[in-house]
PDB file of C-alpha atoms in Angstrom:
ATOM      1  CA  UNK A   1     -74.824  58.803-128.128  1.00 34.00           C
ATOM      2  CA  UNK A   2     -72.438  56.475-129.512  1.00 37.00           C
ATOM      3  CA  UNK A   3     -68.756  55.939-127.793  1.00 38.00           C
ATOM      4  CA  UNK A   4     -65.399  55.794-129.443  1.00 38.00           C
ATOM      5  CA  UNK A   5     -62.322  53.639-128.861  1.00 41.00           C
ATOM      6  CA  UNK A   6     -60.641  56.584-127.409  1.00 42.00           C
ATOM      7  CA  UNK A   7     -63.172  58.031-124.992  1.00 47.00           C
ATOM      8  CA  UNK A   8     -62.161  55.661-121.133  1.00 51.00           C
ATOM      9  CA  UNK A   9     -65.529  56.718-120.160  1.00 54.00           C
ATOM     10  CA  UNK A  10     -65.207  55.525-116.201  1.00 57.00           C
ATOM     11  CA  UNK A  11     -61.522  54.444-116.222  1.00 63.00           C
ATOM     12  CA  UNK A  12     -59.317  55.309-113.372  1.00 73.00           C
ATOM     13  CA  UNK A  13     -56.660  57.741-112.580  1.00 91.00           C
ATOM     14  CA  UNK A  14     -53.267  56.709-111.743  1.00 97.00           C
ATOM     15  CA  UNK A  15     -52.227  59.161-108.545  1.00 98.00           C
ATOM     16  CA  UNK A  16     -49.384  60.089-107.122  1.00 97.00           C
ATOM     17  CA  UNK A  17     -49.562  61.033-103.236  1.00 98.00           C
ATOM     18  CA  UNK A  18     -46.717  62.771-101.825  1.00 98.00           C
ATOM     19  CA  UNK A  19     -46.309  62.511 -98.121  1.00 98.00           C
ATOM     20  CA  UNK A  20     -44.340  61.828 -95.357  1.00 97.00           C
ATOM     21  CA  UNK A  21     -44.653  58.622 -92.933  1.00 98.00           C
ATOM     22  CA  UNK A  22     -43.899  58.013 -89.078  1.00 97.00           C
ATOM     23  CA  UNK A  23     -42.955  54.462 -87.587  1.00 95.00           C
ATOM     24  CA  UNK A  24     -43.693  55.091 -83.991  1.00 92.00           C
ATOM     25  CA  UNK A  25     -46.677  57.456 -82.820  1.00 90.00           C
ATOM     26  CA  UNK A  26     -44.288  60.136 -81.535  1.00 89.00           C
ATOM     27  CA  UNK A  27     -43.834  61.694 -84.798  1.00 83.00           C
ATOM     28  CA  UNK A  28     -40.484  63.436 -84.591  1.00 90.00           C
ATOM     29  CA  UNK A  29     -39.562  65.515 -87.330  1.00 92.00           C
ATOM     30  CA  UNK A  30     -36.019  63.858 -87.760  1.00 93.00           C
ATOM     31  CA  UNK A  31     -37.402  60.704 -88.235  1.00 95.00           C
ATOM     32  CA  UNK A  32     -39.879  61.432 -91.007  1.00 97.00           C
ATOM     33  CA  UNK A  33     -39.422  58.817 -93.839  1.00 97.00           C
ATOM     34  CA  UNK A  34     -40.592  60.664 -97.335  1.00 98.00           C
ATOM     35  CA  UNK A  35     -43.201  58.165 -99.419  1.00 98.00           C
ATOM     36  CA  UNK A  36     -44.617  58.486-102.908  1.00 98.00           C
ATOM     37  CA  UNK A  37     -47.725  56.362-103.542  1.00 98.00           C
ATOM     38  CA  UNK A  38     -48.846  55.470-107.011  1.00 98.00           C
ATOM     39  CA  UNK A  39     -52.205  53.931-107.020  1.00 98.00           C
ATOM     40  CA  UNK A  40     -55.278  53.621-109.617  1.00 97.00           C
ATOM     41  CA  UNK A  41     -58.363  54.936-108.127  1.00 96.00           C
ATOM     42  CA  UNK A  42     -61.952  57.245-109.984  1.00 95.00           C
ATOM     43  CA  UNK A  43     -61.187  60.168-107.735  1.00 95.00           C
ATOM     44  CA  UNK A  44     -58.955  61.989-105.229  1.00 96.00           C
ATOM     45  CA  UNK A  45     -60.832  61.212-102.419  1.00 97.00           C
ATOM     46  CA  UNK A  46     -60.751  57.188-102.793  1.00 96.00           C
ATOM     47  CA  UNK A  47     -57.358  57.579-103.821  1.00 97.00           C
ATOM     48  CA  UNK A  48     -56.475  59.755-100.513  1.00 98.00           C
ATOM     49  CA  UNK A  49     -58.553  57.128 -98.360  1.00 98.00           C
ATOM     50  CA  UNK A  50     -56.799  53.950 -99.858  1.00 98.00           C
ATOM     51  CA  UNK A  51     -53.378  55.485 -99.665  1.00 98.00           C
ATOM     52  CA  UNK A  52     -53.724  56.064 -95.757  1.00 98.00           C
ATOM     53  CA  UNK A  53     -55.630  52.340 -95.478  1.00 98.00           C
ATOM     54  CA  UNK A  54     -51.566  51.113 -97.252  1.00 98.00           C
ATOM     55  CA  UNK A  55     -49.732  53.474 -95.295  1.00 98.00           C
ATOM     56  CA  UNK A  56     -51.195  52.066 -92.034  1.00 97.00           C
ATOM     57  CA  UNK A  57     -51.320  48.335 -93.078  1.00 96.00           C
ATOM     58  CA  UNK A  58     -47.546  48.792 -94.215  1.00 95.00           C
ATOM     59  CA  UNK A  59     -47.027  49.563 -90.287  1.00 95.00           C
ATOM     60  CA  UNK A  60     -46.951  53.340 -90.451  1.00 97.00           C
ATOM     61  CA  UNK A  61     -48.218  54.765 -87.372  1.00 96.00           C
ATOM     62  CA  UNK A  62     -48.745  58.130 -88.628  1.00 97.00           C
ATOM     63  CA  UNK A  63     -48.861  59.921 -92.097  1.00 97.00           C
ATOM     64  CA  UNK A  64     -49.080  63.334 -93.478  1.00 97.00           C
ATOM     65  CA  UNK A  65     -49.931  64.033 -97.261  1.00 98.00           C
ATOM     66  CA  UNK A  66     -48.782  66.806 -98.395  1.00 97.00           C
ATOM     67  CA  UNK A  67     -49.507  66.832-102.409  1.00 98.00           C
ATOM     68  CA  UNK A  68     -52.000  64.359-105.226  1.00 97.00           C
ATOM     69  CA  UNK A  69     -51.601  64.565-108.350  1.00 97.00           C
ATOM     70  CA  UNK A  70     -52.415  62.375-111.544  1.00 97.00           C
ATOM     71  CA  UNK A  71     -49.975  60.830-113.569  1.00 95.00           C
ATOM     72  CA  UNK A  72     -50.349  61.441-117.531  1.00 92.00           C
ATOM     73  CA  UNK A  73     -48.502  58.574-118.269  1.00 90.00           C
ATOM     74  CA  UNK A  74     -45.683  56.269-117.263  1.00 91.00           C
ATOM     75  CA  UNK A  75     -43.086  58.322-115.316  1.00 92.00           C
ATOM     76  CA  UNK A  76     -39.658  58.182-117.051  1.00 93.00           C
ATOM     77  CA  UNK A  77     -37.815  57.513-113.629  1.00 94.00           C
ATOM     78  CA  UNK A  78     -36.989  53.861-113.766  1.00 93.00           C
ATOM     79  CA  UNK A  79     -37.740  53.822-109.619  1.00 92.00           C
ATOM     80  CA  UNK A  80     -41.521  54.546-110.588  1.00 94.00           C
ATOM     81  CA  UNK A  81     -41.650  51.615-113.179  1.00 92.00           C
ATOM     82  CA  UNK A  82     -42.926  48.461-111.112  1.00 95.00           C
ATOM     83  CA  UNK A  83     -45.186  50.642-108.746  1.00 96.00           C
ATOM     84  CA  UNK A  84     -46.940  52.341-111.988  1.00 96.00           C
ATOM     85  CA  UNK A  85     -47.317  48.564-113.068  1.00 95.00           C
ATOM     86  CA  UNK A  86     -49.147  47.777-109.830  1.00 96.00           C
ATOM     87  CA  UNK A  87     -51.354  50.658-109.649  1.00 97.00           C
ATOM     88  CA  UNK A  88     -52.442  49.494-112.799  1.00 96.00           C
ATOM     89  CA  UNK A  89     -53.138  46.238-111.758  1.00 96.00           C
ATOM     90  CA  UNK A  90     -55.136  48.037-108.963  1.00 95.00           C
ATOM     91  CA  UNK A  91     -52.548  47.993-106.602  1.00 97.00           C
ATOM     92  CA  UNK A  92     -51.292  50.504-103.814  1.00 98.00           C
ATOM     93  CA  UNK A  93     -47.792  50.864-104.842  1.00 97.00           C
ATOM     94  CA  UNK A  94     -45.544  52.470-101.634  1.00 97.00           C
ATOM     95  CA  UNK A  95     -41.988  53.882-102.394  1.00 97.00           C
ATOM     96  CA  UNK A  96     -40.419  54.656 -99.224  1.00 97.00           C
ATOM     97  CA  UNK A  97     -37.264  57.056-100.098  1.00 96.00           C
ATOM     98  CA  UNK A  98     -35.140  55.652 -96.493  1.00 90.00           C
ATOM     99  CA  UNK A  99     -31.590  57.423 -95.850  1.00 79.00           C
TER     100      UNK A  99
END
């Protein structure tokens, strides 16, 4: 079975992971700080596992994930642009939305 130029065979998925992030262990709802994480991984599951691997070596001391999803291309929101670039670089992108 031959292969065309458009079949990406094994080629990852750029996810988005929607989620919310903690600084200190206490966890209080007020001081939640929403995150999007764009990353290229094969499936959900190494996608969830790297995302919380970033999350804690960005000093997060608790995360919850509330919603993955794949990207179908490169989001039109130009605060998306560099982290899409990363993830396809094979990068964890984190966008931390701070108030």
């Amino acid at each position: 079975m031959a292969m065309n130029d458009n079949d990406e065979g094994d080629a990852p998925f750029v996810f988005i992971v929607v989620g919310r992030v903690w600084e200190d262990s206490e966890g209080a709802p007020q001081d939640a700080i929403p995150v999007h994480v764009l990353l290229a991984r094969p499936d959900e599951e190494t996608a969830v596992q790297a995302t919380l691997e970033a999350l804690s070596l960005n000093n997060y001391a608790l995360a919850e994930l509330d919603q993955i999803g794949v990207l179908d291309g490169e989001p039109d929101d130009p605060t998306y642009e560099d982290a899409y670039q990363d993830a396809l670089e094979g990068n964890v992108a984190v966008i931390a939305f701070r108030s």
